[in-house]
Every structure is written in structure tokens, then in C-alpha cells.
mmCIF file of C-alpha atoms and ligand atoms in Angstrom:
data_model
loop_
_atom_site.group_PDB
_atom_site.id
_atom_site.type_symbol
_atom_site.label_atom_id
_atom_site.label_comp_id
_atom_site.label_asym_id
_atom_site.label_seq_id
_atom_site.Cartn_x
_atom_site.Cartn_y
_atom_site.Cartn_z
ATOM 1 C CA MET A 1 109.141 29.448 -89.290
ATOM 2 C CA LYS A 2 110.803 26.069 -88.661
ATOM 3 C CA LYS A 3 109.648 22.516 -89.240
ATOM 4 C CA ILE A 4 110.392 19.293 -87.347
ATOM 5 C CA LEU A 5 109.326 15.795 -88.348
ATOM 6 C CA LYS A 6 107.458 13.916 -85.611
ATOM 7 C CA THR A 7 109.940 11.054 -85.956
ATOM 8 C CA LYS A 8 112.599 13.399 -84.539
ATOM 9 C CA LEU A 9 110.649 14.270 -81.388
ATOM 10 C CA PRO A 10 112.216 11.596 -79.114
ATOM 11 C CA GLU A 11 115.677 12.982 -79.942
ATOM 12 C CA LEU A 12 114.430 16.535 -79.414
ATOM 13 C CA TRP A 13 113.043 15.640 -75.982
ATOM 14 C CA GLN A 14 116.392 14.083 -75.034
ATOM 15 C CA LYS A 15 118.320 17.153 -76.133
ATOM 16 C CA ILE A 16 116.041 19.580 -74.267
ATOM 17 C CA ASP A 17 116.039 17.310 -71.221
ATOM 18 C CA ALA A 18 119.849 17.522 -71.056
ATOM 19 C CA ASP A 19 119.666 21.293 -70.415
ATOM 20 C CA PHE A 20 116.238 21.883 -68.866
ATOM 21 C CA ASP A 21 113.453 20.229 -66.931
ATOM 22 C CA LEU A 22 111.058 19.230 -69.712
ATOM 23 C CA PHE A 23 107.319 19.150 -69.009
ATOM 24 C CA LEU A 24 105.000 17.519 -71.551
ATOM 25 C CA PRO A 25 101.401 16.278 -71.596
ATOM 26 C CA ILE A 26 102.009 12.761 -70.275
ATOM 27 C CA GLU A 27 99.352 10.074 -69.906
ATOM 28 C CA LYS A 28 99.297 7.912 -66.788
ATOM 29 C CA ASN A 29 96.354 5.609 -65.946
ATOM 30 C CA LYS A 30 94.411 7.286 -68.776
ATOM 31 C CA THR A 31 94.831 10.707 -67.125
ATOM 32 C CA LEU A 32 96.693 13.407 -69.022
ATOM 33 C CA ASN A 33 98.717 15.987 -67.120
ATOM 34 C CA PHE A 34 101.787 18.140 -67.639
ATOM 35 C CA SER A 35 104.542 16.070 -66.003
ATOM 36 C CA LEU A 36 108.301 15.890 -65.989
ATOM 37 C CA TRP A 37 109.414 13.903 -69.024
ATOM 38 C CA LYS A 38 111.729 10.933 -68.843
ATOM 39 C CA GLU A 39 112.547 8.231 -71.387
ATOM 40 C CA GLY A 40 109.636 5.860 -71.964
ATOM 41 C CA GLU A 41 106.844 8.198 -70.795
ATOM 42 C CA LYS A 42 103.627 8.166 -72.838
ATOM 43 C CA VAL A 43 103.495 11.646 -74.375
ATOM 44 C CA ASN A 44 100.076 12.520 -75.790
ATOM 45 C CA LEU A 45 99.980 15.623 -78.002
ATOM 46 C CA ASP A 46 96.665 14.730 -79.648
ATOM 47 C CA ARG A 47 94.273 15.279 -76.772
ATOM 48 C CA VAL A 48 93.708 19.010 -76.315
ATOM 49 C CA ARG A 49 92.820 19.241 -72.647
ATOM 50 C CA THR A 50 95.002 18.062 -69.796
ATOM 51 C CA ASN A 51 93.201 17.111 -66.591
ATOM 52 C CA ALA A 52 94.768 19.951 -64.575
ATOM 53 C CA SER A 53 96.182 23.110 -66.081
ATOM 54 C CA PRO A 54 99.948 23.718 -66.008
ATOM 55 C CA LYS A 55 99.561 26.482 -63.379
ATOM 56 C CA HIS A 56 101.366 24.317 -60.793
ATOM 57 C CA LEU A 57 104.645 25.156 -62.539
ATOM 58 C CA VAL A 58 104.368 28.855 -61.689
ATOM 59 C CA PHE A 59 102.161 28.509 -58.627
ATOM 60 C CA PRO A 60 103.040 25.199 -56.898
ATOM 61 C CA GLN A 61 100.331 23.410 -54.931
ATOM 62 C CA THR A 62 102.388 23.875 -51.747
ATOM 63 C CA GLU A 63 105.460 26.041 -51.263
ATOM 64 C CA THR A 64 107.508 26.656 -48.113
ATOM 65 C CA TYR A 65 108.599 30.237 -47.361
ATOM 66 C CA LEU A 66 110.206 29.958 -43.997
ATOM 67 C CA LYS A 67 111.622 27.301 -41.680
ATOM 68 C CA PHE A 68 111.976 27.872 -37.968
ATOM 69 C CA LYS A 69 113.791 26.040 -35.188
ATOM 70 C CA ASN A 70 113.807 26.360 -31.435
ATOM 71 C CA GLU A 71 117.022 24.995 -29.939
ATOM 72 C CA ASN A 72 117.888 25.589 -26.301
ATOM 73 C CA LYS A 73 115.250 28.338 -26.162
ATOM 74 C CA LYS A 74 116.899 30.089 -29.109
ATOM 75 C CA LEU A 75 114.646 30.689 -32.098
ATOM 76 C CA SER A 76 116.245 30.692 -35.566
ATOM 77 C CA LEU A 77 114.582 31.454 -38.891
ATOM 78 C CA GLU A 78 115.604 30.373 -42.383
ATOM 79 C CA VAL A 79 114.082 31.984 -45.463
ATOM 80 C CA VAL A 80 113.470 29.333 -48.155
ATOM 81 C CA GLU A 81 114.105 30.480 -51.727
ATOM 82 C CA ALA A 82 111.878 29.342 -54.604
ATOM 83 C CA GLU A 83 113.062 25.933 -55.817
ATOM 84 C CA GLY A 84 113.324 24.521 -59.312
ATOM 85 C CA ASP A 85 115.494 24.564 -62.433
ATOM 86 C CA GLU A 86 114.890 26.255 -65.764
ATOM 87 C CA TYR A 87 112.196 24.374 -67.616
ATOM 88 C CA VAL A 88 110.557 23.988 -71.008
ATOM 89 C CA LEU A 89 106.810 23.484 -71.090
ATOM 90 C CA PHE A 90 105.665 22.133 -74.450
ATOM 91 C CA GLY A 91 102.117 21.637 -75.689
ATOM 92 C CA VAL A 92 100.353 24.419 -73.789
ATOM 93 C CA ARG A 93 97.046 25.217 -75.469
ATOM 94 C CA PRO A 94 96.240 28.884 -76.218
ATOM 95 C CA CYS A 95 93.638 29.073 -73.395
ATOM 96 C CA ASP A 96 96.227 27.962 -70.836
ATOM 97 C CA VAL A 97 98.799 30.373 -72.307
ATOM 98 C CA LYS A 98 96.325 33.195 -71.724
ATOM 99 C CA SER A 99 95.782 32.008 -68.156
ATOM 100 C CA PHE A 100 99.454 32.767 -67.393
ATOM 101 C CA LYS A 101 98.809 36.381 -68.390
ATOM 102 C CA LEU A 102 95.808 36.502 -66.025
ATOM 103 C CA LEU A 103 97.930 35.081 -63.193
ATOM 104 C CA ASP A 104 100.669 37.640 -64.000
ATOM 105 C CA ASN A 105 98.092 40.392 -63.435
ATOM 106 C CA ILE A 106 97.690 39.118 -59.873
ATOM 107 C CA PHE A 107 101.156 37.940 -58.848
ATOM 108 C CA LEU A 108 103.409 40.360 -60.746
ATOM 109 C CA ARG A 109 101.642 43.556 -59.822
ATOM 110 C CA ASP A 110 103.075 45.639 -56.984
ATOM 111 C CA PRO A 111 104.017 44.138 -54.520
ATOM 112 C CA VAL A 112 105.467 41.442 -56.785
ATOM 113 C CA ASP A 113 105.163 37.853 -55.552
ATOM 114 C CA THR A 114 108.854 36.969 -55.825
ATOM 115 C CA TYR A 115 108.232 33.200 -55.646
ATOM 116 C CA TYR A 116 105.821 33.308 -58.585
ATOM 117 C CA LYS A 117 108.228 35.568 -60.514
ATOM 118 C CA VAL A 118 111.131 33.133 -60.100
ATOM 119 C CA HIS A 119 109.018 30.235 -61.411
ATOM 120 C CA ARG A 120 107.652 32.347 -64.253
ATOM 121 C CA ASP A 121 111.070 33.649 -65.346
ATOM 122 C CA ARG A 122 112.545 30.143 -65.384
ATOM 123 C CA GLY A 123 110.028 28.794 -67.882
ATOM 124 C CA ILE A 124 109.990 28.667 -71.675
ATOM 125 C CA ILE A 125 106.439 28.175 -72.906
ATOM 126 C CA ILE A 126 105.724 26.457 -76.211
ATOM 127 C CA SER A 127 102.086 26.611 -77.266
ATOM 128 C CA LEU A 128 100.289 24.136 -79.505
ATOM 129 C CA GLY A 129 97.327 25.020 -81.737
ATOM 130 C CA CYS A 130 94.138 23.046 -81.032
ATOM 131 C CA SER A 131 93.660 20.782 -84.051
ATOM 132 C CA ASN A 132 90.929 18.803 -82.257
ATOM 133 C CA PRO A 133 89.096 21.001 -79.738
ATOM 134 C CA GLU A 134 86.923 19.201 -77.195
ATOM 135 C CA ASP A 135 83.123 19.466 -77.111
ATOM 136 C CA THR A 136 83.282 21.438 -73.854
ATOM 137 C CA CYS A 137 85.812 24.047 -75.102
ATOM 138 C CA PHE A 138 84.520 27.629 -75.408
ATOM 139 C CA CYS A 139 87.712 29.690 -75.487
ATOM 140 C CA THR A 140 86.508 31.933 -78.321
ATOM 141 C CA SER A 141 83.858 33.423 -75.995
ATOM 142 C CA PHE A 142 86.726 34.732 -73.872
ATOM 143 C CA GLY A 143 88.778 36.117 -76.745
ATOM 144 C CA VAL A 144 91.176 33.183 -77.064
ATOM 145 C CA GLU A 145 92.040 32.160 -80.611
ATOM 146 C CA ALA A 146 92.834 28.447 -80.509
ATOM 147 C CA ALA A 147 94.310 28.520 -84.010
ATOM 148 C CA SER A 148 96.711 31.385 -83.488
ATOM 149 C CA ALA A 149 100.193 31.992 -82.100
ATOM 150 C CA PRO A 150 99.162 33.184 -78.638
ATOM 151 C CA GLU A 151 100.724 36.232 -77.040
ATOM 152 C CA GLY A 152 102.797 35.009 -74.086
ATOM 153 C CA ALA A 153 104.106 31.859 -75.777
ATOM 154 C CA ASP A 154 107.881 31.923 -76.327
ATOM 155 C CA ILE A 155 107.396 29.579 -79.265
ATOM 156 C CA ALA A 156 104.105 28.795 -81.011
ATOM 157 C CA ALA A 157 103.698 25.343 -82.592
ATOM 158 C CA TRP A 158 101.105 23.663 -84.790
ATOM 159 C CA ASP A 159 100.507 20.000 -85.544
ATOM 160 C CA MET A 160 100.752 19.455 -89.309
ATOM 161 C CA GLY A 161 100.165 15.693 -89.393
ATOM 162 C CA ASP A 162 103.618 14.184 -89.822
ATOM 163 C CA SER A 163 105.436 17.291 -88.556
ATOM 164 C CA PHE A 164 105.178 20.360 -86.327
ATOM 165 C CA LEU A 165 105.738 23.967 -87.390
ATOM 166 C CA TRP A 166 107.421 26.209 -84.789
ATOM 167 C CA LYS A 167 107.454 30.003 -84.732
ATOM 168 C CA THR A 168 109.715 31.755 -82.209
ATOM 169 C CA GLN A 169 108.162 34.757 -80.486
ATOM 170 C CA SER A 170 110.641 35.845 -77.810
ATOM 171 C CA GLU A 171 114.322 36.012 -76.964
ATOM 172 C CA LYS A 172 113.961 32.975 -74.679
ATOM 173 C CA GLY A 173 112.261 31.071 -77.497
ATOM 174 C CA GLN A 174 114.997 32.078 -79.948
ATOM 175 C CA LYS A 175 117.726 30.892 -77.597
ATOM 176 C CA LEU A 176 116.067 27.516 -77.183
ATOM 177 C CA MET A 177 115.537 27.212 -80.927
ATOM 178 C CA GLU A 178 119.239 27.900 -81.599
ATOM 179 C CA SER A 179 120.215 25.139 -79.175
ATOM 180 C CA VAL A 180 118.076 22.519 -80.987
ATOM 181 C CA GLU A 181 118.499 23.784 -84.544
ATOM 182 C CA GLU A 182 119.913 20.468 -85.808
ATOM 183 C CA PHE A 183 116.460 18.829 -85.598
ATOM 184 C CA PHE A 184 114.685 21.478 -87.691
ATOM 185 C CA THR A 185 114.532 22.593 -91.304
ATOM 186 C CA ASP A 186 113.185 25.871 -92.681
ATOM 187 C CA ALA A 187 109.463 25.745 -93.475
ATOM 188 C CA HIS A 188 108.689 26.221 -97.181
ATOM 189 C CA GLU A 189 106.017 28.343 -98.854
ATOM 190 C CA LYS A 190 103.893 25.170 -99.209
ATOM 191 C CA ASP A 191 104.102 24.480 -95.441
ATOM 192 C CA LEU A 192 102.950 28.023 -94.676
ATOM 193 C CA LYS A 193 99.958 27.658 -96.999
ATOM 194 C CA THR A 194 99.054 24.330 -95.368
ATOM 195 C CA LEU A 195 99.301 26.037 -91.977
ATOM 196 C CA GLU A 196 96.807 28.713 -93.058
ATOM 197 C CA HIS A 197 94.405 25.919 -94.130
ATOM 198 C CA GLU A 198 94.927 24.196 -90.784
ATOM 199 C CA LYS A 199 94.118 27.436 -88.929
ATOM 200 C CA ASP A 200 90.926 27.844 -90.989
ATOM 201 C CA ASN A 201 89.980 24.229 -90.145
ATOM 202 C CA ILE A 202 90.455 24.882 -86.446
ATOM 203 C CA ARG A 203 88.305 28.041 -86.625
ATOM 204 C CA GLU A 204 85.542 26.120 -88.412
ATOM 205 C CA LYS A 205 85.627 23.340 -85.795
ATOM 206 C CA LEU A 206 85.404 25.914 -82.986
ATOM 207 C CA LYS A 207 82.285 27.458 -84.541
ATOM 208 C CA GLU A 208 80.540 24.067 -84.494
ATOM 209 C CA LEU A 209 81.139 23.360 -80.800
ATOM 210 C CA PRO A 210 78.067 23.146 -78.501
ATOM 211 C CA PHE A 211 79.144 26.108 -76.327
ATOM 212 C CA SER A 212 80.372 28.320 -79.172
ATOM 213 C CA ASN A 213 77.349 30.613 -78.879
ATOM 214 C CA ILE A 214 77.835 31.811 -75.298
ATOM 215 C CA ASP A 215 77.088 35.502 -75.185
ATOM 216 C CA LEU A 216 78.551 37.338 -72.200
ATOM 217 C CA SER A 217 76.927 40.593 -73.290
ATOM 218 C CA LYS A 218 73.555 39.124 -72.250
ATOM 219 C CA ILE A 219 74.586 39.483 -68.601
ATOM 220 C CA LYS A 220 72.983 42.827 -67.884
ATOM 221 C CA GLY A 221 72.806 44.965 -64.768
ATOM 222 C CA THR A 222 75.111 46.599 -62.271
ATOM 223 C CA GLN A 223 77.491 44.658 -60.071
ATOM 224 C CA GLN A 224 74.995 44.939 -57.205
ATOM 225 C CA GLU A 225 72.089 43.740 -59.366
ATOM 226 C CA ILE A 226 74.033 40.649 -60.495
ATOM 227 C CA PHE A 227 75.147 40.025 -56.906
ATOM 228 C CA ASP A 228 71.529 40.246 -55.731
ATOM 229 C CA GLN A 229 70.231 37.516 -58.077
ATOM 230 C CA GLU A 230 69.949 35.171 -55.116
ATOM 231 C CA GLU A 231 67.463 32.855 -56.795
ATOM 232 C CA ILE A 232 70.078 31.931 -59.396
ATOM 233 C CA TRP A 233 72.946 31.660 -56.907
ATOM 234 C CA ASN A 234 70.774 29.495 -54.618
ATOM 235 C CA GLU A 235 69.751 27.202 -57.442
ATOM 236 C CA PHE A 236 73.392 26.366 -58.211
ATOM 237 C CA SER A 237 74.731 26.335 -54.676
ATOM 238 C CA GLU A 238 72.065 23.859 -53.482
ATOM 239 C CA LYS A 239 73.745 21.255 -55.686
ATOM 240 C CA CYS A 240 77.363 22.262 -54.987
ATOM 241 C CA LEU A 241 79.378 19.745 -52.923
ATOM 242 C CA ALA A 242 82.071 22.309 -52.075
ATOM 243 C CA CYS A 243 84.650 19.780 -53.269
ATOM 244 C CA GLY A 244 86.875 22.497 -54.806
ATOM 245 C CA THR A 245 87.548 20.464 -57.981
ATOM 246 C CA CYS A 246 86.586 23.440 -60.141
ATOM 247 C CA SER A 247 89.067 25.746 -58.389
ATOM 248 C CA TYR A 248 91.963 23.319 -58.331
ATOM 249 C CA LEU A 249 91.660 22.379 -62.005
ATOM 250 C CA CYS A 250 90.941 25.911 -63.206
ATOM 251 C CA PRO A 251 93.969 27.600 -64.829
ATOM 252 C CA THR A 252 92.984 31.057 -63.549
ATOM 253 C CA CYS A 253 91.993 30.295 -59.923
ATOM 254 C CA HIS A 254 94.790 31.461 -57.668
ATOM 255 C CA CYS A 255 93.498 31.554 -54.072
ATOM 256 C CA TYR A 256 95.872 30.242 -51.441
ATOM 257 C CA ASP A 257 96.136 29.805 -47.698
ATOM 258 C CA LEU A 258 99.149 30.582 -45.509
ATOM 259 C CA CYS A 259 99.722 27.887 -42.898
ATOM 260 C CA ASP A 260 102.202 26.977 -40.185
ATOM 261 C CA TYR A 261 103.324 23.428 -39.646
ATOM 262 C CA LYS A 262 104.844 22.976 -36.216
ATOM 263 C CA GLY A 263 106.733 19.963 -34.877
ATOM 264 C CA SER A 264 108.162 19.689 -31.341
ATOM 265 C CA ASN A 265 111.020 22.149 -31.842
ATOM 266 C CA LYS A 266 110.850 23.120 -35.509
ATOM 267 C CA GLY A 267 108.330 24.034 -38.145
ATOM 268 C CA GLU A 268 107.588 25.668 -41.490
ATOM 269 C CA LYS A 269 105.451 28.440 -42.882
ATOM 270 C CA PHE A 270 104.054 27.503 -46.271
ATOM 271 C CA ARG A 271 101.319 28.398 -48.676
ATOM 272 C CA CYS A 272 98.986 25.938 -50.351
ATOM 273 C CA TRP A 273 96.179 26.160 -52.872
ATOM 274 C CA ASP A 274 92.801 26.977 -51.437
ATOM 275 C CA SER A 275 89.326 27.396 -52.872
ATOM 276 C CA CYS A 276 86.729 30.082 -52.229
ATOM 277 C CA MET A 277 84.213 27.187 -52.399
ATOM 278 C CA SER A 278 85.518 25.847 -49.101
ATOM 279 C CA SER A 279 83.749 26.706 -45.826
ATOM 280 C CA ASP A 280 86.954 27.667 -43.991
ATOM 281 C CA PHE A 281 88.275 29.863 -46.793
ATOM 282 C CA THR A 282 89.120 33.347 -45.404
ATOM 283 C CA LEU A 283 88.260 32.108 -41.928
ATOM 284 C CA MET A 284 89.544 34.728 -39.495
ATOM 285 C CA ALA A 285 89.627 35.086 -35.714
ATOM 286 C CA HIS A 286 86.254 36.810 -35.727
ATOM 287 C CA GLY A 287 84.661 34.181 -37.998
ATOM 288 C CA ASN A 288 84.012 33.822 -41.732
ATOM 289 C CA PRO A 289 82.616 36.666 -43.844
ATOM 290 C CA ARG A 290 80.838 34.179 -46.116
ATOM 291 C CA THR A 291 78.717 31.852 -44.044
ATOM 292 C CA SER A 292 76.742 29.934 -46.692
ATOM 293 C CA GLN A 293 77.623 27.911 -49.805
ATOM 294 C CA MET A 294 75.487 30.329 -51.778
ATOM 295 C CA GLN A 295 77.771 33.202 -50.764
ATOM 296 C CA ARG A 296 80.857 31.168 -51.550
ATOM 297 C CA LEU A 297 79.704 29.995 -54.968
ATOM 298 C CA ARG A 298 78.523 33.516 -55.784
ATOM 299 C CA GLN A 299 81.978 34.848 -54.858
ATOM 300 C CA ARG A 300 83.706 32.465 -57.286
ATOM 301 C CA PHE A 301 81.599 33.452 -60.261
ATOM 302 C CA MET A 302 81.272 37.152 -59.373
ATOM 303 C CA HIS A 303 85.059 37.240 -59.245
ATOM 304 C CA LYS A 304 85.474 35.626 -62.662
ATOM 305 C CA LEU A 305 82.693 37.473 -64.453
ATOM 306 C CA VAL A 306 82.365 40.825 -62.678
ATOM 307 C CA TYR A 307 85.106 41.826 -60.195
ATOM 308 C CA TYR A 308 88.157 40.734 -62.209
ATOM 309 C CA PRO A 309 87.004 42.403 -65.465
ATOM 310 C CA LYS A 310 86.127 45.539 -63.517
ATOM 311 C CA ASN A 311 89.727 45.742 -62.244
ATOM 312 C CA HIS A 312 91.464 44.521 -65.415
ATOM 313 C CA GLU A 313 90.101 46.521 -68.338
ATOM 314 C CA GLY A 314 87.193 44.219 -69.118
ATOM 315 C CA VAL A 315 89.219 40.982 -69.253
ATOM 316 C CA TYR A 316 87.347 38.051 -67.673
ATOM 317 C CA SER A 317 89.063 35.636 -65.291
ATOM 318 C CA CYS A 318 88.087 32.644 -67.397
ATOM 319 C CA VAL A 319 89.745 31.375 -70.562
ATOM 320 C CA GLY A 320 86.993 28.950 -71.596
ATOM 321 C CA CYS A 321 89.172 25.844 -71.144
ATOM 322 C CA GLY A 322 86.070 23.817 -70.242
ATOM 323 C CA ARG A 323 87.672 21.934 -67.332
ATOM 324 C CA CYS A 324 84.911 22.906 -64.898
ATOM 325 C CA ALA A 325 82.281 21.850 -67.448
ATOM 326 C CA ASP A 326 84.041 18.532 -67.838
ATOM 327 C CA ARG A 327 84.890 17.690 -64.235
ATOM 328 C CA CYS A 328 82.369 19.113 -61.734
ATOM 329 C CA PRO A 329 80.731 16.008 -60.194
ATOM 330 C CA VAL A 330 77.313 17.684 -60.124
ATOM 331 C CA HIS A 331 77.569 19.438 -63.477
ATOM 332 C CA ILE A 332 77.803 23.031 -62.314
ATOM 333 C CA ASP A 333 79.908 25.082 -64.699
ATOM 334 C CA ILE A 334 80.544 28.632 -65.767
ATOM 335 C CA VAL A 335 78.662 28.171 -69.056
ATOM 336 C CA LYS A 336 75.409 27.390 -67.210
ATOM 337 C CA ILE A 337 75.987 30.344 -64.897
ATOM 338 C CA ILE A 338 76.583 32.732 -67.821
ATOM 339 C CA LYS A 339 73.465 31.476 -69.565
ATOM 340 C CA LYS A 340 71.336 31.757 -66.438
ATOM 341 C CA LEU A 341 72.589 35.256 -65.630
ATOM 342 C CA GLY A 342 71.948 36.145 -69.269
ATOM 343 C CA GLY A 343 68.268 35.212 -68.904
ATOM 344 C CA GLU A 344 68.266 31.735 -70.478
ATOM 345 C CA LYS A 345 66.138 29.065 -68.856
ATOM 346 C CA ASN A 346 68.677 26.222 -69.021
ATOM 347 C CA GLU A 347 68.143 23.223 -66.750
ATOM 348 C CA LEU A 348 70.810 22.328 -64.201
HETATM 349 S S1 SF4 B 1 83.442 21.196 -58.735
HETATM 350 FE FE1 SF4 B 1 81.192 21.497 -58.665
HETATM 351 S S2 SF4 B 1 80.569 20.569 -56.723
HETATM 352 FE FE2 SF4 B 1 82.799 20.864 -56.580
HETATM 353 S S3 SF4 B 1 82.993 22.919 -55.627
HETATM 354 FE FE3 SF4 B 1 83.050 23.242 -57.848
HETATM 355 S S4 SF4 B 1 80.908 23.711 -58.385
HETATM 356 FE FE4 SF4 B 1 80.862 22.762 -56.338
HETATM 357 S S1 SF4 B 2 86.122 28.808 -64.974
HETATM 358 FE FE1 SF4 B 2 86.026 26.779 -65.939
HETATM 359 S S2 SF4 B 2 86.189 27.175 -68.145
HETATM 360 FE FE2 SF4 B 2 86.828 29.061 -67.092
HETATM 361 S S3 SF4 B 2 89.066 28.909 -66.985
HETATM 362 FE FE3 SF4 B 2 88.230 28.056 -65.040
HETATM 363 S S4 SF4 B 2 87.998 25.834 -65.403
HETATM 364 FE FE4 SF4 B 2 88.302 26.829 -67.405
#
């Protein structure tokens, strides 16, 4: 375990930035997002939740696959490789670290999405324990331990007040650590004891959160029975604006559309994020298989709570980050859905 004083962070950022693209939680106009660091940026490592998750680094919002040109009636095609340099992503909370694993289950299974793989392999992920979880966090319900060193992080870090403790967990993490060794000292026995106290504090705080008592086991019934609870799905979908905010901010949502952009004699094929909440999602030549907002909203939550776990050994496609609870303009969120499906009479 290594220790770095917070006063050394600006130098550390500079050193990492010399060799990698460095992404940090950066505040602009009071909004916190993972952005490319440069000198003078306002880094905020205190607030736990960024507005959007860091999924755009492995699954960009838009990405071109192919360019085509028609010159003198001769068509030429150019395959576009995945772009981007090696990067370090620091300050990823354990829920978002887990979301990368859930995305891996989709994009790295056969046939592997080579664009996603390139972005994933280029990244070094450094997690940060959640010293101050937000009121709308409920990661523990989905098996995320916000105090721990999460599986999937190349380095795990914790905020110790005037310093950070770093624990390397992979070869990539070790290599990075060796390149910045000059800024670190070895952690002492006392630091390790303080870290255990800090982890206990985090666990206590998580227990006190308003959504800490969500019980997924209360959702009873077969897939078909849950699907058929139309009264519940209608109740939520009547309020839904189909804005897609929940999908775009969610770290585990991964739907995309494939589109062609065509100019007079050239064009591109690209993919871009899409949302199953949108009325033209999965629109095909014969029409759309889901014709109402009820069907679309039901699809989103059936996927997260029923279909994904059925296909992935019981793991849910939600990490309890709380972004949907925080940002849906009409206050629809997965917590209310879980409670309703579990038989609770919560008000929308
Ligand atoms: S953020 Fe809310 S209103 Fe917008 S699509 Fe999602 S559930 Fe519907
Ligand atoms: S469904 Fe909501 S709480 Fe769950 S991972 Fe997505 S945004 Fe976070």
C-alpha cells in the first residue's frame, strides 16, 4: 500500500498527463463530469457522484466505423479504427467500476466488439472509496461495496483526509505506480489501521441512507408474471416524458443505433447512443415492436431486473449509483419500481 499527500496531487497529474490522457472528475458550471484534465481545471474529488458515468470512455457517444466516397461513379470504403490514446481514469467510484464489468459482459462476449475492446484495453482505472455517499446512493442493494477495493480497478484509492492511500491490483496498475513512484511513500501500520476505521465509517454511513433497505427478493413471480403487471407499468409510464435522461446517464445502459450520414458524394456509418425509452428505438422496416411508452418503460426495467440477471448468473444490470433517482425530471427511478414490484404502496 502506498501513500501520497494531497499537496503532491498537482505534480502527480502533470506527470501522468505527460504519458497518458488523464480523466478526472472536473467541475464546470457546477456540473461534475469525468473530463480530460489540463492545468487549472477544477478537480473535485469530494463529491461522490458525477453527473454522467464514465462509460463514454469505453463506449463513446458517437463513433464512426466506416467512411465512404463516390468519385466518378467509383465507390470507395475506408474502415475507421477506434481512436484515442492510452488513458488514466482516476476517481471512479466502486459502483461505476462494477458497471464496466457489466458492459464487458455485453461487448466482450463472442463476437467481441473490437471498438469497445480497444477503448477498454487502453484504460487504467483508479477507483476511489466513497467517504461521503449521497442520499440517493443504494449500491449495497446491488452487491457493490463502496468502502472496498473493487474488482476491476487497476488501482484502488481511499481519501484519508490530507492524503490518499493507493493499492495496486493489476499489472497495468503496477506499471503506472512504478512510473510515479517519486510522489509516494510506503503506508505505515498506523495508516492501514486508519484505513480500516475509514472503511467502517463508510459502511455505517451506507446503512443510514434512505434507500439502504431496498429488498430485491420481494419481487416475486415468474418473468411472465412480472411482465404482466400492467397496472404498475402503466402507472409509471403515464408520467414518463421519454426524454432518455435515465438511459444516457446510467452507467450500465448500452443501447445504440447504427446510422448512415450521407453528403453529396461521401458519407459515414456510425453508431450513437440510443435509449429503449425512445419511440423510434428498434424501429424497423415493418414498424416498431413496442408501440407504447408503457412497453418501452417496461422493457428498460425488465431488462435491468429480470432479463439481464437471467442471462448473467443472477447479476442485475444496475449498480445502484442513484443517477436516475437524482436526475429523472418526473421522479421515476428504479428504486420506486423495485418497491412497487415488491408490493410496497409507495407514491409516485
Ligand atoms: S428520465 Fe424519467 S422521464 Fe426521462 S425517459 Fe427516463 S423515466 Fe422517462
Ligand atoms: S438504473 Fe439508475 S441507479 Fe441503476 S445503474 Fe442505472 S442510473 Fe444507476
